[in-house]
mmCIF file of C-alpha atoms in Angstrom:
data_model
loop_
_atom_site.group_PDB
_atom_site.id
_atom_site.type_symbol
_atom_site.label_atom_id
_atom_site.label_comp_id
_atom_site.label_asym_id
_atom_site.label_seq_id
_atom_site.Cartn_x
_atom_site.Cartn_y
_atom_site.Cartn_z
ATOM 1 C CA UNK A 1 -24.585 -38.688 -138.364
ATOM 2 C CA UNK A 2 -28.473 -38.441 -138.133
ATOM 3 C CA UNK A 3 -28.040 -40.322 -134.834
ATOM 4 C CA UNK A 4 -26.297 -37.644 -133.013
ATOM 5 C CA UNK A 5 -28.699 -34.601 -134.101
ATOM 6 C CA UNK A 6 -30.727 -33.542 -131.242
ATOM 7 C CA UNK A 7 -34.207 -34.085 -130.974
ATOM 8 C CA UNK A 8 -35.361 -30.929 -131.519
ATOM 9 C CA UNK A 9 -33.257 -29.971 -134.365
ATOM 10 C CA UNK A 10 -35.146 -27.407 -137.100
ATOM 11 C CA UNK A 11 -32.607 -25.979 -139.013
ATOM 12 C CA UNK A 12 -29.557 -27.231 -140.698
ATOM 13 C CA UNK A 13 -26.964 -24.355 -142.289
ATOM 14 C CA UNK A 14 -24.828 -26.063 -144.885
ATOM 15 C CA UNK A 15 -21.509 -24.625 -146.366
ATOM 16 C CA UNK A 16 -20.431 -25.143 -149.517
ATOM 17 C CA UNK A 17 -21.777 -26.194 -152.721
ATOM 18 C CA UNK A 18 -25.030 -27.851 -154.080
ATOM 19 C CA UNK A 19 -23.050 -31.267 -153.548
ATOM 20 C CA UNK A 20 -22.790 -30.149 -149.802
ATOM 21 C CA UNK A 21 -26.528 -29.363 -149.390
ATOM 22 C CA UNK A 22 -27.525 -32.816 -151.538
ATOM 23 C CA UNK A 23 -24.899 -34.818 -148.858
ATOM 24 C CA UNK A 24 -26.559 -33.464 -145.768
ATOM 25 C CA UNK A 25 -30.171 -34.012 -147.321
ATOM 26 C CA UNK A 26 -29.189 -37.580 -147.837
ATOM 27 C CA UNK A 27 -27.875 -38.107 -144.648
ATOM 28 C CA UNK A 28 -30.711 -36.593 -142.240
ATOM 29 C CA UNK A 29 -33.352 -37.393 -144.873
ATOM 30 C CA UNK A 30 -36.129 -39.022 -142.376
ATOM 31 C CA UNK A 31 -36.130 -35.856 -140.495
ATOM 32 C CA UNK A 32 -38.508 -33.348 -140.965
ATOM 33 C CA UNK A 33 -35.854 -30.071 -141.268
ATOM 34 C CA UNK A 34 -35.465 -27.396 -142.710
ATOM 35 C CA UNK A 35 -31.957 -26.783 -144.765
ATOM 36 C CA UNK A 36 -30.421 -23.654 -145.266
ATOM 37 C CA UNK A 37 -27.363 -23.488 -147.915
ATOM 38 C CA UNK A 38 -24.421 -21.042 -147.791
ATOM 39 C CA UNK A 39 -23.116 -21.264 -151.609
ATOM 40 C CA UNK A 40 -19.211 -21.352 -151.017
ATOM 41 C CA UNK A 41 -19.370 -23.490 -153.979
ATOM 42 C CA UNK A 42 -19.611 -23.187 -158.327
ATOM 43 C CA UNK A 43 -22.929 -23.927 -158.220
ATOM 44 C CA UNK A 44 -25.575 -22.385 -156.502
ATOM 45 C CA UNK A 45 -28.973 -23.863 -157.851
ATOM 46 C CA UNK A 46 -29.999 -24.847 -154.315
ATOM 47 C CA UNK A 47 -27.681 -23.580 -152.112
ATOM 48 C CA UNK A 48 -28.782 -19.934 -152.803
ATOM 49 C CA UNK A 49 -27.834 -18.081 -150.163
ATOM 50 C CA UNK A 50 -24.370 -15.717 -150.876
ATOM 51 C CA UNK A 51 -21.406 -15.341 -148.392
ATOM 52 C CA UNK A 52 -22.031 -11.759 -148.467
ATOM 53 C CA UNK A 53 -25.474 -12.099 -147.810
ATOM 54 C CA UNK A 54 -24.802 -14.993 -144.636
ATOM 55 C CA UNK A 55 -25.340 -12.070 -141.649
ATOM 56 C CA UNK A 56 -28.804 -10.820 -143.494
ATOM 57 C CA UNK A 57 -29.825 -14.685 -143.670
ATOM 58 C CA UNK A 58 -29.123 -15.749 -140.251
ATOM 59 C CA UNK A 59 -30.657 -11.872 -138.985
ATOM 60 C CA UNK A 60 -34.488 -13.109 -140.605
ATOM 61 C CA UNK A 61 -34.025 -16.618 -139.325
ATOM 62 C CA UNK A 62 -33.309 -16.293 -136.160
ATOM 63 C CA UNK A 63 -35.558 -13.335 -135.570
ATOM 64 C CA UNK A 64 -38.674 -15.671 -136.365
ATOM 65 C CA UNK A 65 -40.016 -17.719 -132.967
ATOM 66 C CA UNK A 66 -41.846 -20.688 -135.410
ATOM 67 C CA UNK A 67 -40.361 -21.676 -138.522
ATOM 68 C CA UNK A 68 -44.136 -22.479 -139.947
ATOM 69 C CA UNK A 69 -44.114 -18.428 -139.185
ATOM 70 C CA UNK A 70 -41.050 -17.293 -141.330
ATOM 71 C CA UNK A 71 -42.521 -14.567 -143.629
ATOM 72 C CA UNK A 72 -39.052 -13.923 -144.840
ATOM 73 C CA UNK A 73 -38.993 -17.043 -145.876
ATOM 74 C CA UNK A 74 -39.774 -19.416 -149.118
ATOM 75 C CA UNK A 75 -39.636 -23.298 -147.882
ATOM 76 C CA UNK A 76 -39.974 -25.402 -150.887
ATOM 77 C CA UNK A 77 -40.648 -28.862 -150.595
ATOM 78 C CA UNK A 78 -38.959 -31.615 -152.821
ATOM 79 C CA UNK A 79 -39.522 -35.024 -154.008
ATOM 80 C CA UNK A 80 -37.390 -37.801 -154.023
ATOM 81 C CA UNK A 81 -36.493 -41.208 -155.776
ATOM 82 C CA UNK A 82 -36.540 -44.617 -154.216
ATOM 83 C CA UNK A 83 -33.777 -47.056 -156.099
ATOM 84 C CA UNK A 84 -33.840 -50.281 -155.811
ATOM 85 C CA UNK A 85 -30.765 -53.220 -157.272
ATOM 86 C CA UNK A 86 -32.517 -56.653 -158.100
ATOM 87 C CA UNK A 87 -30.210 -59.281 -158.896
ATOM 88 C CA UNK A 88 -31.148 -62.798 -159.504
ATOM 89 C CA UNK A 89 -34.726 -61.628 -157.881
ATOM 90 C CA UNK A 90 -33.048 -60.641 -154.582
ATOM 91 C CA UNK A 91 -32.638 -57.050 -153.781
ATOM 92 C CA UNK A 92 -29.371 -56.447 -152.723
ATOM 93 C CA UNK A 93 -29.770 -52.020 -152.544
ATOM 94 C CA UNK A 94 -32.184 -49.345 -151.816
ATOM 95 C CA UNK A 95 -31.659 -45.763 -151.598
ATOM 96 C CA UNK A 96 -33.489 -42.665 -151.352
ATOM 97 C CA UNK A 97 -32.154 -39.752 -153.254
ATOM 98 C CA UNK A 98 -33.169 -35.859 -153.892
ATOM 99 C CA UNK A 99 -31.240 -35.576 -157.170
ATOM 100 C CA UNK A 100 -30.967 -38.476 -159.762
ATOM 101 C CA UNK A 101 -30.393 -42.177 -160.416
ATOM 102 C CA UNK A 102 -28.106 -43.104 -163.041
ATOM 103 C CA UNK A 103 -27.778 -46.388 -164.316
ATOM 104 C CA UNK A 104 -24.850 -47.661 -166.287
ATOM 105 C CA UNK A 105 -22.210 -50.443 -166.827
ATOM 106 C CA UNK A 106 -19.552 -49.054 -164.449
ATOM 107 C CA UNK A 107 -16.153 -48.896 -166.215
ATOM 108 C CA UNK A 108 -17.272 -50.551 -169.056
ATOM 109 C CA UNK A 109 -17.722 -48.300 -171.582
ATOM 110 C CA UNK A 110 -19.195 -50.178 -174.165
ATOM 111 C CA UNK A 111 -22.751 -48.957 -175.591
ATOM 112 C CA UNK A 112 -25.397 -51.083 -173.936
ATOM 113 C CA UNK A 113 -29.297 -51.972 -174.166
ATOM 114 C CA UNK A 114 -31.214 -50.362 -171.814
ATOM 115 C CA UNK A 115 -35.093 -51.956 -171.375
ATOM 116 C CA UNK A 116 -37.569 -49.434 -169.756
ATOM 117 C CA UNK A 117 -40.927 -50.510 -168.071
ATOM 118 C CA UNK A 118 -43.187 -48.187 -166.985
ATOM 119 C CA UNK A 119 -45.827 -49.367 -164.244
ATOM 120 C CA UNK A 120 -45.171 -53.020 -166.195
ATOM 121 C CA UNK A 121 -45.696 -52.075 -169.797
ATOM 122 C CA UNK A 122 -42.822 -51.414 -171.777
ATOM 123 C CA UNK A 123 -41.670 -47.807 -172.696
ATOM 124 C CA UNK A 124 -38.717 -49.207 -175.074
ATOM 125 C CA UNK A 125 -35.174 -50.245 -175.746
ATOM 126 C CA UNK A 126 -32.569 -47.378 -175.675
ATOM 127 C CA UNK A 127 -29.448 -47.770 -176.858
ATOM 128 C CA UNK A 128 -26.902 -46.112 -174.863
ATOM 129 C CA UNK A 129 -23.999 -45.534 -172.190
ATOM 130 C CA UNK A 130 -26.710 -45.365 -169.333
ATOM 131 C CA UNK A 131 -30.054 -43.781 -168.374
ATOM 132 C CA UNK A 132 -31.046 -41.427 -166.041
ATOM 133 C CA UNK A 133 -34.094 -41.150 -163.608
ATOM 134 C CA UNK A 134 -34.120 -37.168 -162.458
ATOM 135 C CA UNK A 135 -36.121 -35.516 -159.913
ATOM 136 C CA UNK A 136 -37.040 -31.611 -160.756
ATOM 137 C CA UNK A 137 -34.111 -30.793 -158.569
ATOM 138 C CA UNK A 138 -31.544 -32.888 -160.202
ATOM 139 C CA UNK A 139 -32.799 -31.543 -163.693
ATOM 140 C CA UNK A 140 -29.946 -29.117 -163.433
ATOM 141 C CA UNK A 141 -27.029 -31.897 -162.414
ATOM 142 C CA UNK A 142 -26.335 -34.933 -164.923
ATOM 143 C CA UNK A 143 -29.749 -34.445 -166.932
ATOM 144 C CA UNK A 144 -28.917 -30.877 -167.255
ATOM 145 C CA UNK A 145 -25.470 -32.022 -168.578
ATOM 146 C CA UNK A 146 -26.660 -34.913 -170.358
ATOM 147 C CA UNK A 147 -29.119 -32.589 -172.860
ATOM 148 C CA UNK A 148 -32.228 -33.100 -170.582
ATOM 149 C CA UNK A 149 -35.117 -30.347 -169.949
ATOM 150 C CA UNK A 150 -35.118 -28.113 -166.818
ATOM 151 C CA UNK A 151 -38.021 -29.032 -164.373
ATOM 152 C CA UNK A 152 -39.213 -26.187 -161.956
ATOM 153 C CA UNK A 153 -37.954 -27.761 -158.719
ATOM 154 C CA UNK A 154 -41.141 -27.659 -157.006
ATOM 155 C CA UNK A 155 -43.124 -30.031 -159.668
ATOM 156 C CA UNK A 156 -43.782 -33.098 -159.179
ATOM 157 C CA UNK A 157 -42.336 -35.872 -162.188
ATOM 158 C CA UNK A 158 -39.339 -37.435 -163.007
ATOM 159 C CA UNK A 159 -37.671 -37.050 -166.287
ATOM 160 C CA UNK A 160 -35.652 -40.082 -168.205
ATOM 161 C CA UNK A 161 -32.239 -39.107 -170.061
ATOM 162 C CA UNK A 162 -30.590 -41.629 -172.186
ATOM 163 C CA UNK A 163 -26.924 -40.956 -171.819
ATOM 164 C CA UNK A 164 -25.315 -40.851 -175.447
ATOM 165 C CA UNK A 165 -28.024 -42.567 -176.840
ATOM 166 C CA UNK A 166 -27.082 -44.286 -180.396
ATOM 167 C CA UNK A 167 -29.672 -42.699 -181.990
ATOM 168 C CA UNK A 168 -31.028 -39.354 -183.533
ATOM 169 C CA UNK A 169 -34.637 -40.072 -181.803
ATOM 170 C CA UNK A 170 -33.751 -40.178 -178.918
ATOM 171 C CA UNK A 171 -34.698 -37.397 -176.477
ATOM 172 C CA UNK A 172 -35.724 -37.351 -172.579
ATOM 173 C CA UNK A 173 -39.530 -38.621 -171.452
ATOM 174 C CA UNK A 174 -40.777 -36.693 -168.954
ATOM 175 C CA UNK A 175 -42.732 -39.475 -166.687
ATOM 176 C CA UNK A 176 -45.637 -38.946 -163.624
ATOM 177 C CA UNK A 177 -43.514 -39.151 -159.811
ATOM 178 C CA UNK A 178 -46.462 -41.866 -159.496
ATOM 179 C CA UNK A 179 -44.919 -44.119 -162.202
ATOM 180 C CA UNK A 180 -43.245 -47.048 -161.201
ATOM 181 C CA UNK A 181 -40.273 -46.988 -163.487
ATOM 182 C CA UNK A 182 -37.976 -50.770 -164.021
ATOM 183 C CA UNK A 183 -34.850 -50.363 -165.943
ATOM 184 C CA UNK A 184 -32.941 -54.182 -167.336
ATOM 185 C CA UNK A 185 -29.724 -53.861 -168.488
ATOM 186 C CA UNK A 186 -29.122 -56.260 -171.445
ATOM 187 C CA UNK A 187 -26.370 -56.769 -173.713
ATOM 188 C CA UNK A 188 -24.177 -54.759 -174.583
ATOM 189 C CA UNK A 189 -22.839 -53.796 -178.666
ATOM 190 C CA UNK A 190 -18.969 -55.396 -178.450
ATOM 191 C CA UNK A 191 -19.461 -58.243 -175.976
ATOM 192 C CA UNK A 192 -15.997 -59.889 -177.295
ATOM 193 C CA UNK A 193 -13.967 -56.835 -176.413
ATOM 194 C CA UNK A 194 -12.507 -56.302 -180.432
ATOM 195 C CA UNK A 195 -10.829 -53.044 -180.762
ATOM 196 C CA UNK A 196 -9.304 -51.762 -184.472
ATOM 197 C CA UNK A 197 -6.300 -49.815 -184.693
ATOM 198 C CA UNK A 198 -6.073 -47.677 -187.005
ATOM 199 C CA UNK A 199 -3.376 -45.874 -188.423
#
């Protein structure tokens, strides 16, 4: 709970996996910290730091006075992705996130049109299970999986995946972070819910 950090909180050690590190980003994301990740986990793309290397970690941090002074030390910065839900022109969500925004039909699995704008002008229809919006650092989560490129997690873009997309064309679009991206959801390919059996 961000509310229960103290004040003059620099540091946060995370154990566990890149899923751990993501959580605690999220949840103290309007303070200005710096996280340090203890890979416990299967991944280790951001949590970097090895169990057998945790004494040699927390020897260099703690040893510095300033963390602006760590020479030990790499701080990378990220950027992140603000989501908003419209629905009947009401917003009814916003998040912040470090990794990705997917967008999909829930539990309906049914291939779907997807409408991109891009600061207003349209960027096209994609036929598909869902898109997704990336940062650099979630280039190696869903987009990774999904067939997307591998940004270097300090640049600055977003990339859009099509997930499945019904078509041979179809590839990610890496996009500016200054683009302001709208995604509409429109029909989707078996509206009446006709399956075939076959046998």
């Amino acid at each position: 709970n961000p509310d229960k950090m103290p004040e003059n909180l620099e540091c946060v050690i995370t154990i566990g996996g890149d899923g751990t590190l993501l959580q605690a980003a999220q949840d103290l994301m309007s303070k200005d910290i710096v996280f340090l990740g203890i890979n416990k986990g299967t991944l280790g793309f951001l949590a970097e730091v090895s169990v057998e290397d945790i004494e040699d970690a927390f020897d260099m941090h703690f040893d510095c006075e300033d963390i602006d002074t760590m020479d030990d030390f790499k701080i990378e910065s990220r950027m992140m992705l603000k989501g908003t839900i419209i629905r009947n022109d009401k917003e009814i969500y916003s998040a912040s996130v470090l990794n990705d925004i997917v967008i999909h039909r829930g539990a309906d699995i049914r291939i779907s049109d997807f409408y991109v704008h891009v600061n207003n002008q349209l960027l096209g229809k994609f036929q598909a299970d869902g898109i997704i919006l990336s940062t650099p650092t979630g280039s190696t989560a869903y987009n990774l999986s999904a067939g997307g490129p591998i940004a270097r997690p300090n640049s600055n873009l977003i990339i859009l995946t099509p997930i499945c997309a019904h078509s041979i064309g179809q590839r990610s679009i890496v996009l500016s972070d200054e683009d302001k991206i709208e995604v509409t959801i429109g029909t989707c390919k078996n509206p009446k819910g006709e399956f075939r059996r076959i046998s």
